[in-house]
Short mmCIF file of C-alpha atoms in Angstrom, two decimals:
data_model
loop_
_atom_site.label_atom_id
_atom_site.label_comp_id
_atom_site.label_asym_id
_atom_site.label_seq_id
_atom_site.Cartn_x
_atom_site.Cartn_y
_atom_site.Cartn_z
CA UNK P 20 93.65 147.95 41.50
CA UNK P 21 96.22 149.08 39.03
CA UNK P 22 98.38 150.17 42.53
CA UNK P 23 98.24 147.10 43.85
CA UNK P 24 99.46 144.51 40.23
CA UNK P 25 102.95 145.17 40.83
CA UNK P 26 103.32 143.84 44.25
CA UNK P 27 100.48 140.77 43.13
CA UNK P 28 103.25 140.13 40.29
CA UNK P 29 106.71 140.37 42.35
CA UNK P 30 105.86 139.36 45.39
CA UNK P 31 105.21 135.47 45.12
CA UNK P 32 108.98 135.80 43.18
CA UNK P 33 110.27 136.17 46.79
CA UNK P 34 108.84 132.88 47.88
CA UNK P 35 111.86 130.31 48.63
CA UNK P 36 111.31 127.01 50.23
CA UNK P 37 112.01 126.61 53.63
CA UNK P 38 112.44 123.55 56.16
CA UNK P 39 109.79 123.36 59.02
CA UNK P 40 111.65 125.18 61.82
CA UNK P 41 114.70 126.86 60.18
CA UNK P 42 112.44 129.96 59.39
CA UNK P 43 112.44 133.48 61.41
CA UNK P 44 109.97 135.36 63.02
CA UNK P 45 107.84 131.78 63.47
CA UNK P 46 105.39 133.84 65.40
CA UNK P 47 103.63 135.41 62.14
CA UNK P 48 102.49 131.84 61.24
CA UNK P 49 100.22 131.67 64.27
CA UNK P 50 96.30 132.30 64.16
CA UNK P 51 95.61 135.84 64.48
CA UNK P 52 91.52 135.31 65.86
CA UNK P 53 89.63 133.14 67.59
CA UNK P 54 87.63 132.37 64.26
CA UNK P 55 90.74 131.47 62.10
CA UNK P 56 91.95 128.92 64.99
CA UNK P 57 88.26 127.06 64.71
CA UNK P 58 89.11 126.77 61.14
CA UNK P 59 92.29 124.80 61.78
CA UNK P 60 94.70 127.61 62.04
CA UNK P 61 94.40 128.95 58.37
CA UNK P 62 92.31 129.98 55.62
CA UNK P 63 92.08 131.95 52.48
CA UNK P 64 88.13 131.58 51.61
CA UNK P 65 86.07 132.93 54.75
CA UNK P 66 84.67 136.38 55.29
CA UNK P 67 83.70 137.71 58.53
CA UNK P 68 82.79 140.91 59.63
CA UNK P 69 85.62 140.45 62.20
CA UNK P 70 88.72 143.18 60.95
CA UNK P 71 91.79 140.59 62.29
CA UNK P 72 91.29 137.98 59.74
CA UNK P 73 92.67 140.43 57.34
CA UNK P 74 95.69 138.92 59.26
CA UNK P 75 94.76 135.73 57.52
CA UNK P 76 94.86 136.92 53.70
CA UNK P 77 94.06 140.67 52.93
CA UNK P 78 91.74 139.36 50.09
CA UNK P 79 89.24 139.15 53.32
CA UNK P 80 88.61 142.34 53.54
CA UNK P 81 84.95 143.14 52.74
CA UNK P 82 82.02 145.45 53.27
CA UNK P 83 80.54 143.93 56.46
CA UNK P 84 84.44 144.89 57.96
CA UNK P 85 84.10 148.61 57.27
CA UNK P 86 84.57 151.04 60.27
CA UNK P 87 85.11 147.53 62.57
CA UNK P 88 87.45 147.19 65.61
CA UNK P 89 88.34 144.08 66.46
CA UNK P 90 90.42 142.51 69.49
CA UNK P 91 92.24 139.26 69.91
CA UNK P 92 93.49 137.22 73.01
CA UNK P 93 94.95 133.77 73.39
CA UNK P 94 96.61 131.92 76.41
CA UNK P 95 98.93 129.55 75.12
CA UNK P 96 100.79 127.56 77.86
CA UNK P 97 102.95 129.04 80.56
CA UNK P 98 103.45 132.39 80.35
CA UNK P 99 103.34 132.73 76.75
CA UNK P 100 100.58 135.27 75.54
CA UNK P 101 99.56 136.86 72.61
CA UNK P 102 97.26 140.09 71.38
CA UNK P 103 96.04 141.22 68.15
CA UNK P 104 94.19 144.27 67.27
CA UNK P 105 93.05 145.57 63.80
CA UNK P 106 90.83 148.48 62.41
CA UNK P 107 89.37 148.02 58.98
CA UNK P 108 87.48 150.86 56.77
CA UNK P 109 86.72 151.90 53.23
CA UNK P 110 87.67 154.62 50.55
CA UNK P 111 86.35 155.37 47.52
CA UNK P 112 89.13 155.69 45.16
CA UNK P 113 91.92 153.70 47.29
CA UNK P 114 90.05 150.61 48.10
CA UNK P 115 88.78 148.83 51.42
CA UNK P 116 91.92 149.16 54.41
CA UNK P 117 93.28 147.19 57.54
CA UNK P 118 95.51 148.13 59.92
CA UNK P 119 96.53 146.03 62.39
CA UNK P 120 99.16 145.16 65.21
CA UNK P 121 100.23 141.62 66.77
CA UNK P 122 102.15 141.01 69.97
CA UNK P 123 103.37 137.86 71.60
CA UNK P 124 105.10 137.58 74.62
CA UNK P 125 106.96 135.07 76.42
CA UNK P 126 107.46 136.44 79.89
CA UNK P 127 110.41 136.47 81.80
CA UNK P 128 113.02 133.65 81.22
CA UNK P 129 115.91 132.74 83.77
CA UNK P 130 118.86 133.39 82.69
CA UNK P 131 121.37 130.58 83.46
CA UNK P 132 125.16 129.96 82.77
CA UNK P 133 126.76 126.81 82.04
CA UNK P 134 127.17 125.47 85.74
CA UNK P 135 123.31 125.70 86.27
CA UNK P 136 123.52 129.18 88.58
CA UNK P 137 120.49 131.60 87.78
CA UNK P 138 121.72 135.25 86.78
CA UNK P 139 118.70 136.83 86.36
CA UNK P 140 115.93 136.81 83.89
CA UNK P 141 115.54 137.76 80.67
CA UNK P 142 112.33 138.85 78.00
CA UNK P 143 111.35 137.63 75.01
CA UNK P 144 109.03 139.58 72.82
CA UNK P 145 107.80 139.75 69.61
CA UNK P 146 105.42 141.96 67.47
CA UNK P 147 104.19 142.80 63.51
CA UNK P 148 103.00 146.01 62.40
CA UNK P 149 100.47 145.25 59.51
CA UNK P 150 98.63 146.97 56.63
CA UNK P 151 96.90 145.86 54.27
CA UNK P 152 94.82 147.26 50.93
CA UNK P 153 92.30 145.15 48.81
CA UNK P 154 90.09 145.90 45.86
CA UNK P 155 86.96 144.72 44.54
CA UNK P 156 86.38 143.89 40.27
CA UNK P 157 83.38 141.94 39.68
CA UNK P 158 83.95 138.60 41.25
CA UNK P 159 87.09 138.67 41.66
CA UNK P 160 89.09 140.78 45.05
CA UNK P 161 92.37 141.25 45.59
CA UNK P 162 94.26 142.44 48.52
CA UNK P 163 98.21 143.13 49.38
CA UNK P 164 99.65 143.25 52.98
CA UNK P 165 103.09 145.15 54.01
CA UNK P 166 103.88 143.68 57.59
CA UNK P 167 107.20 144.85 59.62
CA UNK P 168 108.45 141.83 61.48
CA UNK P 169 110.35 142.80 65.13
CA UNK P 170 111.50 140.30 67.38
CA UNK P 171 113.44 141.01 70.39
CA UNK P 172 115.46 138.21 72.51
CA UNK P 173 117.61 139.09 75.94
CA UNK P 174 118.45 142.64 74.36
CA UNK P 175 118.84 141.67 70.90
CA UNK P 176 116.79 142.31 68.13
CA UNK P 177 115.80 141.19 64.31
CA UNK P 178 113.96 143.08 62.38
CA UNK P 179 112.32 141.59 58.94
CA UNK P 180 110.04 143.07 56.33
CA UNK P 181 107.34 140.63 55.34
CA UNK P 182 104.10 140.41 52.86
CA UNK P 183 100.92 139.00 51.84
CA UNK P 184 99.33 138.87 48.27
CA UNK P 185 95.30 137.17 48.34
CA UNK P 186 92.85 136.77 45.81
CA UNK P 187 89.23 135.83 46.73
CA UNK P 188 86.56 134.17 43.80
CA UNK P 189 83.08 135.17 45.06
CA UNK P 190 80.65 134.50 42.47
CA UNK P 191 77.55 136.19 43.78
CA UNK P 192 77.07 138.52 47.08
CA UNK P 193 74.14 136.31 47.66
CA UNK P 194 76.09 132.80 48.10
CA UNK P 195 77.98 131.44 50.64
CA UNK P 196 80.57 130.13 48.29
CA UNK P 197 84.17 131.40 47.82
CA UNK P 198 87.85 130.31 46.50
CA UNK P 199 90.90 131.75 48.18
CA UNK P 200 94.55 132.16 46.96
CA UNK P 201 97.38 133.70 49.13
CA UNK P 202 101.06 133.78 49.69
CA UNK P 203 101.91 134.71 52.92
CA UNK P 204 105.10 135.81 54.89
CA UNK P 205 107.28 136.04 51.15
CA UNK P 206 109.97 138.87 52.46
CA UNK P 207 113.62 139.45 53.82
CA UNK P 208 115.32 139.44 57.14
CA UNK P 209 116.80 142.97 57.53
CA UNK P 210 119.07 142.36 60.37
CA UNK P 211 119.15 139.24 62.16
CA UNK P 212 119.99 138.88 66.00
CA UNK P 213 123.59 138.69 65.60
CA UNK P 214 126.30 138.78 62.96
CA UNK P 215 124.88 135.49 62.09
CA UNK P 216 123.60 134.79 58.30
CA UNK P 217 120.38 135.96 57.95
CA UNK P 218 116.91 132.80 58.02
CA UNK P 219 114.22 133.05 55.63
CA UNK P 220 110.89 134.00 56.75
CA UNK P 221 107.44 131.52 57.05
CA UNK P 222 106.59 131.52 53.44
CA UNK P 223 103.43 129.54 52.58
CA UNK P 224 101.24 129.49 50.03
CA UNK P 225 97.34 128.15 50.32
CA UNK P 226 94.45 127.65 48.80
CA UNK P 227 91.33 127.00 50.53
CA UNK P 228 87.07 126.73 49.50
CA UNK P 229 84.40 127.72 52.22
CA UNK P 230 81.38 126.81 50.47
CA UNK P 231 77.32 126.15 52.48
CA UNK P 232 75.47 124.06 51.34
CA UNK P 233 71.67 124.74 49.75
CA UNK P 234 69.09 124.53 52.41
CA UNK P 235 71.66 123.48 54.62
CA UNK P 236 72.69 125.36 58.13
CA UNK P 237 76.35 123.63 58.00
CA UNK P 238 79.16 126.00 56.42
CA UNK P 239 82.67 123.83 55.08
CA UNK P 240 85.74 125.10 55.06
CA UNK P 241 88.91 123.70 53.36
CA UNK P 242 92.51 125.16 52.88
CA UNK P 243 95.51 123.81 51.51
CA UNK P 244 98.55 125.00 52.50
CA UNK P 245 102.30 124.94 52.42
CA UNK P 246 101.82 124.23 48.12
CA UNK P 247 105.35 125.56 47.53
CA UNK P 248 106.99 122.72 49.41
CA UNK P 249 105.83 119.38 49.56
CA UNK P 250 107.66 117.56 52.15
CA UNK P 251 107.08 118.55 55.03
CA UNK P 252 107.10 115.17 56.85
CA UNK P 253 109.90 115.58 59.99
CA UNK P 254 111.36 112.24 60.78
CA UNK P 255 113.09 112.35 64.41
CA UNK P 256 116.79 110.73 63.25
CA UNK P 257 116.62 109.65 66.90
CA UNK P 258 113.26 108.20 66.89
CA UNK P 259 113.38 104.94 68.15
CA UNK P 260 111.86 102.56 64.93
CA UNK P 261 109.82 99.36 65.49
CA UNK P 262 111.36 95.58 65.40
CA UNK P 263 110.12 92.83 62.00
CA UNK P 264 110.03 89.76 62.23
CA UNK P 265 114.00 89.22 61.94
CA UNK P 266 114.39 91.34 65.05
CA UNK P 267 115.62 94.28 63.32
CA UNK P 268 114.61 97.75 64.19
CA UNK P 269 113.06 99.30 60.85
CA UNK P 270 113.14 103.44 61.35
CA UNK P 271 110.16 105.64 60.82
CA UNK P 272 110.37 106.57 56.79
CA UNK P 273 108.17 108.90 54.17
CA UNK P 274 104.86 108.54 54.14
CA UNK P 275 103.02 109.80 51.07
CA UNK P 276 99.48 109.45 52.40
CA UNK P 277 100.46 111.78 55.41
CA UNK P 278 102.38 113.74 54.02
CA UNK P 279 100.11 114.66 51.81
CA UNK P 280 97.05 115.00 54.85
CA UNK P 281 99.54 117.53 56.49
CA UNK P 282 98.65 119.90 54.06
CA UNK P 283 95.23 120.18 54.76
CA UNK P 284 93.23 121.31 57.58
CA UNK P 285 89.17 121.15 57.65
CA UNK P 286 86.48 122.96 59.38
CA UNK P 287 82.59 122.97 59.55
CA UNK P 288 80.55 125.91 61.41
CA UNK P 289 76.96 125.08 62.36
CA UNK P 290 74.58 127.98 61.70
CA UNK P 291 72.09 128.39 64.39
CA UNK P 292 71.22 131.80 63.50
CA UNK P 293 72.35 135.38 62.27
CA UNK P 294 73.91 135.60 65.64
CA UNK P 295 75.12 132.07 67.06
CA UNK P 296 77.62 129.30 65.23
CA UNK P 297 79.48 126.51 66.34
CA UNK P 298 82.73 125.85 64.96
CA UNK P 299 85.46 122.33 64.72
CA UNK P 300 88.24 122.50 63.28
CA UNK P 301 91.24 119.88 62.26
CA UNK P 302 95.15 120.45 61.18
CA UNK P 303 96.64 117.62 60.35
CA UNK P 304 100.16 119.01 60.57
CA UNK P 305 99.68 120.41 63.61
CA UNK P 306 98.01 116.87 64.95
CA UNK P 307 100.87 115.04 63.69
CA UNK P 308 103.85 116.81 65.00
CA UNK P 309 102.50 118.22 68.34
CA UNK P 310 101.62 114.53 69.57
CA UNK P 311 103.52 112.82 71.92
CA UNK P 312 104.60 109.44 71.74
CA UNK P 313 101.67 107.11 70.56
CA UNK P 314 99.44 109.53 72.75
CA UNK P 315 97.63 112.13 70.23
CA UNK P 316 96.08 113.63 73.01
CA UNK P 317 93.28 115.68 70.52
CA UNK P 318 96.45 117.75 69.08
CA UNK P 319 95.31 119.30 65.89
CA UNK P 320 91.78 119.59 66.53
CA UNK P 321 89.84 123.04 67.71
CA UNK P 322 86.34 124.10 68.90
CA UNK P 323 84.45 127.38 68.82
CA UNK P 324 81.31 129.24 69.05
CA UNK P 325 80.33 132.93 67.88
CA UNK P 326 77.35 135.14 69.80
CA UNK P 327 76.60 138.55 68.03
CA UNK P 328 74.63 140.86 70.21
CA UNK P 329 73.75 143.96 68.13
CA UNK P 330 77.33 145.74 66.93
CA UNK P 331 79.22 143.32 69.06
CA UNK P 332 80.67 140.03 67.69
CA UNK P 333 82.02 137.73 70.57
CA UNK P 334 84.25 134.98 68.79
CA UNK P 335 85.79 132.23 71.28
CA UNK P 336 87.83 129.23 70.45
CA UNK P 337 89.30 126.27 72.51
CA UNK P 338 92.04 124.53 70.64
CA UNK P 339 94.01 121.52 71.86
CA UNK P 340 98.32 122.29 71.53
CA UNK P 341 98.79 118.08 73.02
CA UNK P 342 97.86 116.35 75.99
CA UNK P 343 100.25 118.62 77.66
CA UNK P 344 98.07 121.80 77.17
CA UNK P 345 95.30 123.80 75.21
CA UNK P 346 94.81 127.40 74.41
CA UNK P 347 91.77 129.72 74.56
CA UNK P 348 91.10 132.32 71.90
CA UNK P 349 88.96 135.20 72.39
CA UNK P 350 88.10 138.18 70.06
CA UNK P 351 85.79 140.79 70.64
CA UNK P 352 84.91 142.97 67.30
CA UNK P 353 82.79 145.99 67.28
CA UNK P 354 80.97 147.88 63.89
CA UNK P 355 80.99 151.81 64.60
CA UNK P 356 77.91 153.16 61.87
CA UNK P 357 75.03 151.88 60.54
CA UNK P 358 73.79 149.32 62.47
CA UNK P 359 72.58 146.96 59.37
CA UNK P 360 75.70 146.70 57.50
CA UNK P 361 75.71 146.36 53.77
CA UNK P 362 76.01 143.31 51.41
CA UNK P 363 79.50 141.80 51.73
CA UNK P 364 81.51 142.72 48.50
#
């Protein structure tokens, strides 16, 4: 614990708004399992035995991870791809570790000059290097993450140092209830693709509740996110705006009741037993600016289900991008020990 308060007190000093889509290494923003895309993309309150949602908020880390491997799949569109594996165990004096690596690539892009005649091709390919540290005091669990950012473009290459800082409010082992807090992605470029200025990184900051009812075989979960900035409305400048009643075209303009939906995302996992859930998800955000014109096309929402067959934990998630295309998540994670895990701590 007492390594970790200096990074829990400096780090969130790094965090500097940013502008949707003027920030670097985008890629570390993206859902690193099939179970955090059910949830909507994000959260900072639900524990899994699965080791990549460290990925998520290293506050996550708990017993039922311990001496877990976990791998992570998803097809975007095209031929863009991405992987995520992770390896979580325990210490006694250093605290409960992850370790974990992300990859995304974009296949091979053609390479064209300005009178339209292919050269070639050229890669795209990105990756993080993650690892993260949490402790356990009473109720309360805490958890740092050092990630190094790489991202490589037709021979060039950034390089930026990110981290994560989580806190996780469990008031008893024995209830599904749990409040999340975690800055994300605070760090610095260290060399940008070209001479150019160096971008800030993703920064965001949620907060999120998973909480089951009594008696109940429903599980809610609830994150807000992006609380350092809060407009993050994009209006299109060359959005064509509607006509009144004079015949004048009024432009699209800030809306405070969705603006303020877009940062929150909500999810609901129906427990059919120790080994089976269902899982929906919806991201406002994503719903809103992934749409195409007046056609929503189910952008924003996500569906999943979970099978656990002894150690394995088979985690699959269908989420819709826009009526243009979908992805599919799949994670397998695997326990190596004793096969009845202990309490989550």
């Amino acid at each position: 614990m007492k390594q970790l308060l200096p990074f829990l007190l400096v780090l969130p000093l790094a965090a500097r708004a940013q502008i949707g889509g003027r920030a670097a290494f985008p890629f570390l923003e993206l859902p690193p399992s099939a179970q955090v895309a059910a949830l909507g993309g994000m959260t900072a309150s639900t524990r899994s035995s699965d080791p990549t949602q460290f990925f998520a908020s290293p506050a996550l880390l708990n017993a039922d991870m311990d001496h877990a491997a976990g791998l992570s799949y998803v097809n975007y569109v095209a031929d863009i791809k991405r992987s995520t594996a992770a390896y979580a165990f325990n210490t006694e004096k250093r605290g409960r570790f992850g370790l974990g690596l992300t990859y995304s690539s974009y296949g091979d892009i053609p390479n064209v000059d300005d009178a339209g005649n292919v050269l070639g091709t050229f890669a795209v390919n990105e990756y993080a290097l993650a690892a993260a540290d949490s402790y356990t005091k009473g109720k309360l669990t805490f958890g740092l993450t050092a990630k190094l950012a790489v991202s490589g473009l037709a021979g060039n290459r950034a390089v930026g140092l990110a981290g994560d800082a989580g806190v996780l409010y469990k008031p008893r082992a024995d209830q599904d209830f749990a409040v999340g807090l975690v800055v994300k992605n605070a760090g610095y470029m260290l060399k940008p693709y070209t001479a150019a200025a160096r971008e800030p990184l993703p920064l965001d900051v949620q907060l999120g509740t998973t909480v089951k009812p009594e008696h109940m075989p429903l599980r809610f979960t609830f994150t807000a996110h992006h609380l350092h900035q809060w407009n993050i409305q994009y209006l299109d400048p060359n959005a064509r705006g509607t006509l009144d009643a004079n015949n004048v075209e009024v432009k699209p303009s800030f809306n405070w009741g969705d603006n303020l939906a877009r940062h929150f995302t909500a999810a609901a996992e129906l427990l059919l037993g120790k080994g089976l859930s269902l899982r929906m998800g919806y991201n406002h955000l994503q719903a809103r600016e992934l749409r195409l014109d007046n056609v929503g096309g189910g952008a924003g929402f996500s569906f999943g289900a979970m099978l656990k067959i002894s150690q394995f934990q088979l985690d699959y998630t269908y989420a819709t991008l826009q009526a243009a295309g979908s992805s599919n998540y799949f994670t397998l994670s695997r326990r190596f020990g004793a096969s009845s895990p202990p309490p989550a701590q």
